[in-house]
PDB file of C-alpha atoms in Angstrom:
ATOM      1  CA  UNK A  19       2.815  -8.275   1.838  1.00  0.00           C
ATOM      2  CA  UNK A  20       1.434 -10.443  -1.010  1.00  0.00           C
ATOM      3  CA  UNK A  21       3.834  -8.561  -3.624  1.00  0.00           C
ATOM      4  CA  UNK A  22       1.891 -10.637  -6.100  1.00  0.00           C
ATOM      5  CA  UNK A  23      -1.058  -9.511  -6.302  1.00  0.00           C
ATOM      6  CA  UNK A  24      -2.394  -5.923  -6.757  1.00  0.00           C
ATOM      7  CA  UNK A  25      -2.198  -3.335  -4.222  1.00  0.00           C
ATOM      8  CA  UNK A  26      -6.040  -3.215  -4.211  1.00  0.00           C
ATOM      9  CA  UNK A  27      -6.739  -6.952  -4.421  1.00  0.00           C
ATOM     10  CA  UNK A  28      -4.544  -7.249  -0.957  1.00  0.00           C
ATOM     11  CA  UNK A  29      -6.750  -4.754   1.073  1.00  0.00           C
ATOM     12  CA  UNK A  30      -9.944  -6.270  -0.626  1.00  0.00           C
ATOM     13  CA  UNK A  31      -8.687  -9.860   0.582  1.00  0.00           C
ATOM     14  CA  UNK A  32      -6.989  -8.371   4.152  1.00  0.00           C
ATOM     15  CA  UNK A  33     -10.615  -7.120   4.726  1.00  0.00           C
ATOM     16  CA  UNK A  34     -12.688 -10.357   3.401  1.00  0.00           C
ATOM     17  CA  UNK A  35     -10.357 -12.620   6.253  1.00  0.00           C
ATOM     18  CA  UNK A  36     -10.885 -10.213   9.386  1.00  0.00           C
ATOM     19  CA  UNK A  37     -14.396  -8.683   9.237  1.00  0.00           C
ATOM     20  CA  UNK A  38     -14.719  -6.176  12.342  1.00  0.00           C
ATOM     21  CA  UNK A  39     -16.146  -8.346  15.481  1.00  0.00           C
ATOM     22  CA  UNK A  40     -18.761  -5.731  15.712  1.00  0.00           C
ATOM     23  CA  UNK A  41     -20.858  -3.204  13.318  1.00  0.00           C
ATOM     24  CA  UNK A  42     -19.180  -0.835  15.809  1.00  0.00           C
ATOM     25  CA  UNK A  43     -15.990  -1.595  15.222  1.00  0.00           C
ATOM     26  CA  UNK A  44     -16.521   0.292  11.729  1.00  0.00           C
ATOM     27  CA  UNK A  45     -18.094   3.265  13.049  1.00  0.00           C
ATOM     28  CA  UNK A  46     -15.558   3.677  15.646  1.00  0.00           C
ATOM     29  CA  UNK A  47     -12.529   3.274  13.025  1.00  0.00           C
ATOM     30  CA  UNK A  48     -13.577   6.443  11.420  1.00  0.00           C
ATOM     31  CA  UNK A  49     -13.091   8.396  15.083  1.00  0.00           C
ATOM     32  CA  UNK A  50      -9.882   7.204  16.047  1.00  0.00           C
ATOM     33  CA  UNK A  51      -6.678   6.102  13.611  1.00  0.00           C
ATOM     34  CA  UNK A  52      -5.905   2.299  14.348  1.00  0.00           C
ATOM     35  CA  UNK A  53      -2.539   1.406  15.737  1.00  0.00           C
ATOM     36  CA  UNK A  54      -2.227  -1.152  13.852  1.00  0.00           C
ATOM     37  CA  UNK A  55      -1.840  -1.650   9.991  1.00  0.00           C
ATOM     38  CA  UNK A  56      -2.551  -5.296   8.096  1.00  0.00           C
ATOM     39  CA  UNK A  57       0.593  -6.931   7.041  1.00  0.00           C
ATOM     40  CA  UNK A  58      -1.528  -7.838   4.218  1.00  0.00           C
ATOM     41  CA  UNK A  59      -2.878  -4.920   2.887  1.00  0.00           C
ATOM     42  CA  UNK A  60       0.667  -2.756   2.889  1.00  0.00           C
ATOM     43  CA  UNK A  61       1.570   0.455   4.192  1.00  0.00           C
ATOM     44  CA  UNK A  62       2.257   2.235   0.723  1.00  0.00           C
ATOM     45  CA  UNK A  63      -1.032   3.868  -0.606  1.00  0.00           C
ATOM     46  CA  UNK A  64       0.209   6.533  -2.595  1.00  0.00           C
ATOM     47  CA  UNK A  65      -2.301   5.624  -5.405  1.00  0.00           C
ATOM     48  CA  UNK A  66      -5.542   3.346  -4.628  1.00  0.00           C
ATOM     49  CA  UNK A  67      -6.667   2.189  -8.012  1.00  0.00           C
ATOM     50  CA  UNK A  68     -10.154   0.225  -7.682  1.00  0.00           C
ATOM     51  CA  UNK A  69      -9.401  -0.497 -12.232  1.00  0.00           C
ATOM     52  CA  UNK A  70      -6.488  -2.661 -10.899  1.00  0.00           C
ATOM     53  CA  UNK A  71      -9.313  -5.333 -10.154  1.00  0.00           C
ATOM     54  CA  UNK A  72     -10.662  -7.895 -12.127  1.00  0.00           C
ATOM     55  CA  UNK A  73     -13.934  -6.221 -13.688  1.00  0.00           C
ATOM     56  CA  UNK A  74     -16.285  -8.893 -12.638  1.00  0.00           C
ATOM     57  CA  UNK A  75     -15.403  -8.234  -9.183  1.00  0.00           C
ATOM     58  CA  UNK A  76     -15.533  -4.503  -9.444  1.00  0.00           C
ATOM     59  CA  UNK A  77     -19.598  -4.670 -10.520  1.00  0.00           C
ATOM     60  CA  UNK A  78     -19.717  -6.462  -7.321  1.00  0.00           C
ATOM     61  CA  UNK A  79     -18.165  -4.185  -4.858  1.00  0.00           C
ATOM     62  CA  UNK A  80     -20.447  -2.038  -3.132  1.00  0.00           C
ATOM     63  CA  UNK A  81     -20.560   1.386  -1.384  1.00  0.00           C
ATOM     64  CA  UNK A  82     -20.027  -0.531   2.233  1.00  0.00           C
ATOM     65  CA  UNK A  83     -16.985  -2.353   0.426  1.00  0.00           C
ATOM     66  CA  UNK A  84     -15.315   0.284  -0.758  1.00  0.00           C
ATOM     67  CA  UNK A  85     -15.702   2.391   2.339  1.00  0.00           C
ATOM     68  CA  UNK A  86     -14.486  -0.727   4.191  1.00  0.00           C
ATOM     69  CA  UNK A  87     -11.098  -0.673   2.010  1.00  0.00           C
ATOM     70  CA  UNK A  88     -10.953   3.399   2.629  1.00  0.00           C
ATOM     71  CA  UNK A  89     -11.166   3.052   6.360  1.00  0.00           C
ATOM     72  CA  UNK A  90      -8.897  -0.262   6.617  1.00  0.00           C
ATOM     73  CA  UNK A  91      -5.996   1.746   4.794  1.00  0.00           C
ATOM     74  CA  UNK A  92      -6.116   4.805   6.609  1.00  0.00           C
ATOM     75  CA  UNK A  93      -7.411   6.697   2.971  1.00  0.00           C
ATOM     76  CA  UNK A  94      -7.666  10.002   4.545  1.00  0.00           C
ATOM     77  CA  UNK A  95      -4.235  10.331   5.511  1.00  0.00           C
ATOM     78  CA  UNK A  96      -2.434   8.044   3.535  1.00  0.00           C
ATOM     79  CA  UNK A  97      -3.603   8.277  -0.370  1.00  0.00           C
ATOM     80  CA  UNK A  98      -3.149  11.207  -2.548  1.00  0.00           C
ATOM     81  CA  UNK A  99      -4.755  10.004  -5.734  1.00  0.00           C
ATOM     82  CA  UNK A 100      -7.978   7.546  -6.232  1.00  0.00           C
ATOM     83  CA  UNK A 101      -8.879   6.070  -9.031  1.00  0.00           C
ATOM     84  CA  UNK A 102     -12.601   4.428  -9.193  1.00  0.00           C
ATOM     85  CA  UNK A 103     -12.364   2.939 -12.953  1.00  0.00           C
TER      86      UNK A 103
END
């Protein structure tokens, strides 16, 4: 992975270069795990911290954005502790 930048920033930039081919595509990720992970985004989401961003970014994330991150990382099962500021 992109060891330079911040754990956040890569899943927010693995998601912005491979939008789902389908509004399906997102509905259907939250029924079944995906086999594969982004090579991008990481594997190690112990702690997702959105305040790792740059804060004019942040005001522009939306709901759909961050639920986009949640369901590209596998949230549920892989991160024990969120942090939204």
């Amino acid at each position: 992975p992109a060891n330079y930048l911040a754990p956040i920033s890569r899943a927010l930039f693995a998601i912005a270069i491979a939008p789902p081919s389908s509004p399906y595509d997102i509905i259907l990720a939250r029924c079944r795990p995906r086999v594969s992970r982004s090579s991008i985004a990481g594997s190690d989401w112990h702690t997702l911290d959105f305040g790792d961003i740059e804060k004019e970014l942040a005001a522009k994330l939306t709901d759909d954005d961050i639920s986009q991150v949640l369901l590209h990382i596998d949230a549920g099962n892989k991160v024990k502790r969120l942090r939204l500021t």
